[in-house]
mmCIF file of C-alpha atoms in Angstrom:
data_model
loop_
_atom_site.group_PDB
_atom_site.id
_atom_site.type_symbol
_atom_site.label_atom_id
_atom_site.label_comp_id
_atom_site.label_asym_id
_atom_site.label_seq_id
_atom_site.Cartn_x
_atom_site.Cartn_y
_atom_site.Cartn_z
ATOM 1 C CA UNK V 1 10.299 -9.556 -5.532
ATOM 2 C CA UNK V 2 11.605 -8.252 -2.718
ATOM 3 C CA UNK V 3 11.876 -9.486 1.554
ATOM 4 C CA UNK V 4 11.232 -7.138 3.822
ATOM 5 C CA UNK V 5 10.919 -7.473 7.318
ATOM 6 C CA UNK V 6 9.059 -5.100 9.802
ATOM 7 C CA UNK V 7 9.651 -5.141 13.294
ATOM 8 C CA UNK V 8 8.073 -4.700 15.530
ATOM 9 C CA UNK V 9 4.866 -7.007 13.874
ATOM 10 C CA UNK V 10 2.470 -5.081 16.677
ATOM 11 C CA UNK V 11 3.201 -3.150 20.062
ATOM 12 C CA UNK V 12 0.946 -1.330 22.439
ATOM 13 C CA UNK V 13 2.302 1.808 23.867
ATOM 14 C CA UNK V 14 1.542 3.821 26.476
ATOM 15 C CA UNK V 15 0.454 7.698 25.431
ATOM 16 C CA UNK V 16 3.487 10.290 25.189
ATOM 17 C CA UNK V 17 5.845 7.761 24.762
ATOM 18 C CA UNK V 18 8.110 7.180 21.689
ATOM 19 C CA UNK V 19 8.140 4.135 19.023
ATOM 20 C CA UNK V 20 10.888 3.309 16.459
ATOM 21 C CA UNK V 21 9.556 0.790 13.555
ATOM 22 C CA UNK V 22 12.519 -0.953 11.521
ATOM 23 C CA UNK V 23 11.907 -1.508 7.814
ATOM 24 C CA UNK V 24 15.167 -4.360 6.472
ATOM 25 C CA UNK V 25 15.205 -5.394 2.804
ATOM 26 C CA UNK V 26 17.269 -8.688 1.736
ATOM 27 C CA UNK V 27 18.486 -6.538 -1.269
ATOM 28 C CA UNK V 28 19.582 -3.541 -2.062
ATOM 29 C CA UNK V 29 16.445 -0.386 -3.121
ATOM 30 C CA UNK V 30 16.636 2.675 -4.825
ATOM 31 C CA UNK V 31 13.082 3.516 -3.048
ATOM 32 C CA UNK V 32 11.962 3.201 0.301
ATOM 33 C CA UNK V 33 8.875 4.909 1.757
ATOM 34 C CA UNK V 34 6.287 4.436 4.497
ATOM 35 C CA UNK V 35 2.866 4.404 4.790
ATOM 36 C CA UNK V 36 0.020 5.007 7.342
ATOM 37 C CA UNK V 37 -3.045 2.975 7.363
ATOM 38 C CA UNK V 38 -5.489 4.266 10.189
ATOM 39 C CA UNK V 39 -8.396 1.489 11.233
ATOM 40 C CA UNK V 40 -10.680 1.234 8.556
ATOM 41 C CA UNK V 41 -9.063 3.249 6.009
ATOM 42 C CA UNK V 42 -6.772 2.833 3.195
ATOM 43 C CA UNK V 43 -3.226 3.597 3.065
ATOM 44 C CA UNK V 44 -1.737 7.249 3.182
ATOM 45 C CA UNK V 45 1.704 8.072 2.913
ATOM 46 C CA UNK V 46 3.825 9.711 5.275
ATOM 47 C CA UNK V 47 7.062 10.094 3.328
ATOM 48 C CA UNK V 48 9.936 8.922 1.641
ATOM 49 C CA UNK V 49 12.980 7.691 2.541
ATOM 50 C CA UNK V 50 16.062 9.772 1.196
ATOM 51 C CA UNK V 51 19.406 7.026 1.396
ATOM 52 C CA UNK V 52 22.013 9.955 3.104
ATOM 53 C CA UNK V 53 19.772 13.238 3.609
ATOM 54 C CA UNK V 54 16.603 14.507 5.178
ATOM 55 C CA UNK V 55 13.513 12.461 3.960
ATOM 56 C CA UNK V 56 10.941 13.995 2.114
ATOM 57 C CA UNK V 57 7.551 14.272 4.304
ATOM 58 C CA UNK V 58 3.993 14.647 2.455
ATOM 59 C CA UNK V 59 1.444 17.318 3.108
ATOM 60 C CA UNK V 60 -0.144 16.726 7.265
ATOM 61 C CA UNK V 61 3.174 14.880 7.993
ATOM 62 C CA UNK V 62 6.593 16.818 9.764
ATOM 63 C CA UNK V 63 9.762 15.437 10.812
ATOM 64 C CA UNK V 64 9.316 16.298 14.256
ATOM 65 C CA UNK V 65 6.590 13.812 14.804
ATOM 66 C CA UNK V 66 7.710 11.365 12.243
ATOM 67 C CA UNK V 67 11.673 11.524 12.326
ATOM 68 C CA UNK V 68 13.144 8.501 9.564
ATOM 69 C CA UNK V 69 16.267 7.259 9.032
ATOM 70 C CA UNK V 70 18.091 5.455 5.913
ATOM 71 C CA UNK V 71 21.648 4.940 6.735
ATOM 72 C CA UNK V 72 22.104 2.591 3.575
ATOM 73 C CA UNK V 73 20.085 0.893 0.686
ATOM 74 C CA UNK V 74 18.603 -2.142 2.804
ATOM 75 C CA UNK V 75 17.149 -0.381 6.035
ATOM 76 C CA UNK V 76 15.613 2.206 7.442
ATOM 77 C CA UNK V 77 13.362 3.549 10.097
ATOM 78 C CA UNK V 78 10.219 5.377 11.222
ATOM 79 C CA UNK V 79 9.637 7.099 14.796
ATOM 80 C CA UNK V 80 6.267 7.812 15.831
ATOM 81 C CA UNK V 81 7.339 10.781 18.580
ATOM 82 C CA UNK V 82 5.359 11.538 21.549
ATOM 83 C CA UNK V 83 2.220 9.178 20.730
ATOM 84 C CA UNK V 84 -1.548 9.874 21.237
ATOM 85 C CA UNK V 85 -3.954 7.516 20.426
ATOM 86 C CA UNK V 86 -5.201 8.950 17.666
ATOM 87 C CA UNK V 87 -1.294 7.356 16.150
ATOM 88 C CA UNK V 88 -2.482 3.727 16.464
ATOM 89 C CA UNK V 89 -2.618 2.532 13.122
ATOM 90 C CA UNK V 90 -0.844 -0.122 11.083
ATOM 91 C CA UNK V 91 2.486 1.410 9.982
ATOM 92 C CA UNK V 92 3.755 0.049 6.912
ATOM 93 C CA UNK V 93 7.111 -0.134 4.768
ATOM 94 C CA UNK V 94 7.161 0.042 0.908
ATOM 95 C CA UNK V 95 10.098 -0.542 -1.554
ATOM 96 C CA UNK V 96 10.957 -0.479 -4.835
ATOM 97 C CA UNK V 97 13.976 -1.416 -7.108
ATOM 98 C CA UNK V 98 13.961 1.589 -9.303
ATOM 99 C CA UNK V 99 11.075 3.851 -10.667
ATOM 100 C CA UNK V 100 8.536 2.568 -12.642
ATOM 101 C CA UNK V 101 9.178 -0.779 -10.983
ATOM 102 C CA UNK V 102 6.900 -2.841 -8.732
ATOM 103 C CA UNK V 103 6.331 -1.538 -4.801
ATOM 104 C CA UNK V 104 6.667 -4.241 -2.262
ATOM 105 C CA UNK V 105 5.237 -3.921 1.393
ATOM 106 C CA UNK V 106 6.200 -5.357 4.566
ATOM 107 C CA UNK V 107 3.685 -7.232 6.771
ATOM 108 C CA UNK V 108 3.264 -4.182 8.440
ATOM 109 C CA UNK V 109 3.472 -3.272 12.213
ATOM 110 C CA UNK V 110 -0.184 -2.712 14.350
ATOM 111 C CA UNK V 111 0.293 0.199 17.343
ATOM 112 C CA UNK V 112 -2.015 0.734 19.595
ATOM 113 C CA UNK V 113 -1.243 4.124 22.167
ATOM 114 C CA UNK V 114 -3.279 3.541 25.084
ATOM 115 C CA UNK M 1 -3.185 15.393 -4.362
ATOM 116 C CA UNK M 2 -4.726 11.947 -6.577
ATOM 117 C CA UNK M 3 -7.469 10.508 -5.516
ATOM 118 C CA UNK M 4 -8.689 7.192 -6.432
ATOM 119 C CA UNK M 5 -12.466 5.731 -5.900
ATOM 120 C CA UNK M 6 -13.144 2.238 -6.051
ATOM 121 C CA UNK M 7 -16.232 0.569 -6.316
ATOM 122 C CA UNK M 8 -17.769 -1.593 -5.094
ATOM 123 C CA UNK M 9 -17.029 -0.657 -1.605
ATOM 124 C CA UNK M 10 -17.697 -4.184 -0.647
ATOM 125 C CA UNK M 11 -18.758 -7.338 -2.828
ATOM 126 C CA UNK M 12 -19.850 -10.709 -1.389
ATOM 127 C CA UNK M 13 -20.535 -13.225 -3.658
ATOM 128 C CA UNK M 14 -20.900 -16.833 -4.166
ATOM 129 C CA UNK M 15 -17.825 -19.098 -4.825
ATOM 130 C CA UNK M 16 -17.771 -19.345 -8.720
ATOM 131 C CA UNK M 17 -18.972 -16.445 -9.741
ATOM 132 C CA UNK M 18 -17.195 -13.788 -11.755
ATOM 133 C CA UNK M 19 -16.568 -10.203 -10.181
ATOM 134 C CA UNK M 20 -15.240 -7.072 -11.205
ATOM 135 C CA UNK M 21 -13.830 -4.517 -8.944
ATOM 136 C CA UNK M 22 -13.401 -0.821 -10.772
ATOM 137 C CA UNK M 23 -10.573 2.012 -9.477
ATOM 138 C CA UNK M 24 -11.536 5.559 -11.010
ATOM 139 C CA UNK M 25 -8.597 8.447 -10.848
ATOM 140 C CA UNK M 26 -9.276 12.163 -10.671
ATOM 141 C CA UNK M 27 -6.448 12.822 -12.111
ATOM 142 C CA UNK M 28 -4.431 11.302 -15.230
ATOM 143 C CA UNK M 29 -2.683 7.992 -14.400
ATOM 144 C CA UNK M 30 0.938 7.467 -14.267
ATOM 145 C CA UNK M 31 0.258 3.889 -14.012
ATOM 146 C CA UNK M 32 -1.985 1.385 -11.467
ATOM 147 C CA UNK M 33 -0.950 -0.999 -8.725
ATOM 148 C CA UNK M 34 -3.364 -3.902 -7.600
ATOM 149 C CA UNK M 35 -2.881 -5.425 -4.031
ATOM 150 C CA UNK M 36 -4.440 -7.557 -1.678
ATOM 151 C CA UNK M 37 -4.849 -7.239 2.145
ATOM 152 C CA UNK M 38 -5.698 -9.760 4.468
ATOM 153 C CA UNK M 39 -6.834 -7.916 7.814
ATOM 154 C CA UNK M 40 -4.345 -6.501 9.444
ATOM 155 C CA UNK M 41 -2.038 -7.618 7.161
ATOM 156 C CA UNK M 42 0.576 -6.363 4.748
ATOM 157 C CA UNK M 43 -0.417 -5.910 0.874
ATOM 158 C CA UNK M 44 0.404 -8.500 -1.428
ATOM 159 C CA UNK M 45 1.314 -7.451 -4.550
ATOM 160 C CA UNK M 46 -0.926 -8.485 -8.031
ATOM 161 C CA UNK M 47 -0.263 -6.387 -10.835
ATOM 162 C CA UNK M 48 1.293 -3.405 -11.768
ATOM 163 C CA UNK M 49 0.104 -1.755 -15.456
ATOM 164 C CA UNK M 50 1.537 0.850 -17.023
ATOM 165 C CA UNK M 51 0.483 1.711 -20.128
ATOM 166 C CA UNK M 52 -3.146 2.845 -21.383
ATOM 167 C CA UNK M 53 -4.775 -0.639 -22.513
ATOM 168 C CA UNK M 54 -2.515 -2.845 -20.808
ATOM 169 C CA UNK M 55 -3.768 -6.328 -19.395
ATOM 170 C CA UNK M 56 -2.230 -8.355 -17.181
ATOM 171 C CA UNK M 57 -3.614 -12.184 -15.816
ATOM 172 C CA UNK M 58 -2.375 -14.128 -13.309
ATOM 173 C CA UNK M 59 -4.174 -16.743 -12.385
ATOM 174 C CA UNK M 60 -7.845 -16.322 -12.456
ATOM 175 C CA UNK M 61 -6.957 -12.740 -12.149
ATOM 176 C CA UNK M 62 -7.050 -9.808 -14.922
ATOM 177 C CA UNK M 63 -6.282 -6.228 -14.470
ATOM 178 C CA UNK M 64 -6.844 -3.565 -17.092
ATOM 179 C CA UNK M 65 -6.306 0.425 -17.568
ATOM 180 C CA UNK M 66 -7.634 2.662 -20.096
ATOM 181 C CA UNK M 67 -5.704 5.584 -19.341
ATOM 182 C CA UNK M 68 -8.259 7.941 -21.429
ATOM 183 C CA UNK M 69 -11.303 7.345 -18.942
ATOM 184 C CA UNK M 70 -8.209 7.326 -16.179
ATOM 185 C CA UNK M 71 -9.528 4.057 -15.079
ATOM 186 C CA UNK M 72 -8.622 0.423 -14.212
ATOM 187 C CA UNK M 73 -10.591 -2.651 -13.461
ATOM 188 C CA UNK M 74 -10.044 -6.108 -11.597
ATOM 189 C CA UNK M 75 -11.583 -9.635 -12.782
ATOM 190 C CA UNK M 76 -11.252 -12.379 -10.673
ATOM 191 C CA UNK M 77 -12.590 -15.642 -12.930
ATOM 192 C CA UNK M 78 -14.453 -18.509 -10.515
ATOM 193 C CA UNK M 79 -13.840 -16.658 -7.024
ATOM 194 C CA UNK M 80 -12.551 -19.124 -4.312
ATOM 195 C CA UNK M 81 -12.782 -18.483 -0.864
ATOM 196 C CA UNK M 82 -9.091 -17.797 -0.758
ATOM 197 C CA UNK M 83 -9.805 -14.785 -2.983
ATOM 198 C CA UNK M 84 -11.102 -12.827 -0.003
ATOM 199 C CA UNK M 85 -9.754 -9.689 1.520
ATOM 200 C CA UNK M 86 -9.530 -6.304 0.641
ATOM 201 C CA UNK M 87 -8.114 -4.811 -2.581
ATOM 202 C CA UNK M 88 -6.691 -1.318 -2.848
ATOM 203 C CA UNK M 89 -5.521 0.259 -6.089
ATOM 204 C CA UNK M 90 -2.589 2.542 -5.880
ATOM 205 C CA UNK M 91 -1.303 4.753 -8.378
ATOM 206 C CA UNK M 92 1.775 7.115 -8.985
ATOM 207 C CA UNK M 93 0.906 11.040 -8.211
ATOM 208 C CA UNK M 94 3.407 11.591 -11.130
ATOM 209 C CA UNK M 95 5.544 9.968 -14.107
ATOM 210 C CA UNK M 96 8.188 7.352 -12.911
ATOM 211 C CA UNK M 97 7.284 7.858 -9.026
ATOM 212 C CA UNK M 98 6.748 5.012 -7.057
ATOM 213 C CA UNK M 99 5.185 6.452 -3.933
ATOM 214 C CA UNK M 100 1.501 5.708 -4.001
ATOM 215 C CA UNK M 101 -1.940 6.806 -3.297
ATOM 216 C CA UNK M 102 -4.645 4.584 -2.671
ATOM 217 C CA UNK M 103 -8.073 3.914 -3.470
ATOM 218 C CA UNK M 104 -10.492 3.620 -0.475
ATOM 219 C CA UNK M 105 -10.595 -0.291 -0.814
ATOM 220 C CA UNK M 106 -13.108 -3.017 -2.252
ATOM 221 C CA UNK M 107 -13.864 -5.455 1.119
ATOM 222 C CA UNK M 108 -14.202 -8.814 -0.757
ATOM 223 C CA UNK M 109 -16.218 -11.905 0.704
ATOM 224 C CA UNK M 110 -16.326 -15.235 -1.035
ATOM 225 C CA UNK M 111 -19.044 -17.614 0.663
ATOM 226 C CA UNK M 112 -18.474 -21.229 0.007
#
């Protein structure tokens, strides 16, 4: 398996401001992705993270709002840009050795925008 | 986009009993992931199955897929209390992917 670490665990943020969430892995991963889990609801996922170019955003989800980073194979991060409070949710980080391997998840970070 | 339905929705039931949670796909399945979340918590990984009538156990916990009825189930043998939480099944939206989509969750409650 893999470590990951999320921080920040939680945060509460005040509306129209900016948050970045750090995803680090103790190991090298081909895959890294992040997901959105909105209070009472499952998990929903916002996009992957390309190692070296642009990631690659699902369907309700742009760059603009949710700009990531992955400058290498262990880390990489998540913005949530200009927040409202319909953003807090638990944001959470996923990885995976190779395809067709097991996903991991971080312990996943709880923001509230007041 | 897949979606995946589990049922039940929620499940509370006595501390030794058996229980089976199902995860139904609309679409074929690429394979099934089985996790557990505390609340507010990350997902522990259980199981991942990839082939159409694979099992997996660990513990007093079995996971099957039958790929035909694009289904898998849970069993959890002699619940404990420490079996409680919520489990989500995720599964690939194509061959060899590893991003996810999730079922809407089974809320599990184990009373002593």
């Amino acid at each position: 398996s893999a470590v990951i670490s999320q921080k920040p665990s939680r945060d509460i943020c005040q509306r129209g401001t900016s948050l970045t969430i750090q995803c680090q892995v103790d190991s090298q991963v081909t895959m890294m992705f992040w997901y959105r889990q909105q209070p009472g609801q499952s998990l929903t996922l916002i996009a992957t993270a390309n190692q070296g170019s642009e990631a690659t955003y699902e369907s309700g989800f742009v760059i603009d709002k949710f700009p990531i980073s992955r400058p290498n194979l262990t880390f990489s991060t998540l913005t949530v840009s200009n927040m409202s409070p319909e953003d807090s949710s638990i944001y959470l980080c996923s990885v995976s050795r190779d395809s067709n391997t097991e996903a991991f998840f971080g312990q996943g970070t709880r923001l509230t925008v007041v | 986009s897949q979606e995946l339905e589990q049922s039940p929705q929620s499940l509370i039931v006595q501390e030794g009993k058996n229980l089976t949670i199902n995860c139904t796909s609309s679409k074929t399945l690429y394979g099934l992931y089985w996790y557990k979340q505390k609340y507010g918590e990350g997902l522990i990984f259980l199981m991942m199955l990839q082939k159409g009538g694979e099992e997996k156990s660990h513990e007093k916990i079995t996971a099957k897929l039958d790929e035909k009825k694009q289904q898998s189930s849970l069993h959890i043998t002699a619940s404990q209390p420490s079996h409680a939480g919520i489990y989500l099944c995720g599964a690939p939206g194509r061959a060899g992917a590893n991003n996810l989509f999730f079922g809407t969750g089974t809320r599990l409650t184990v009373i002593p």
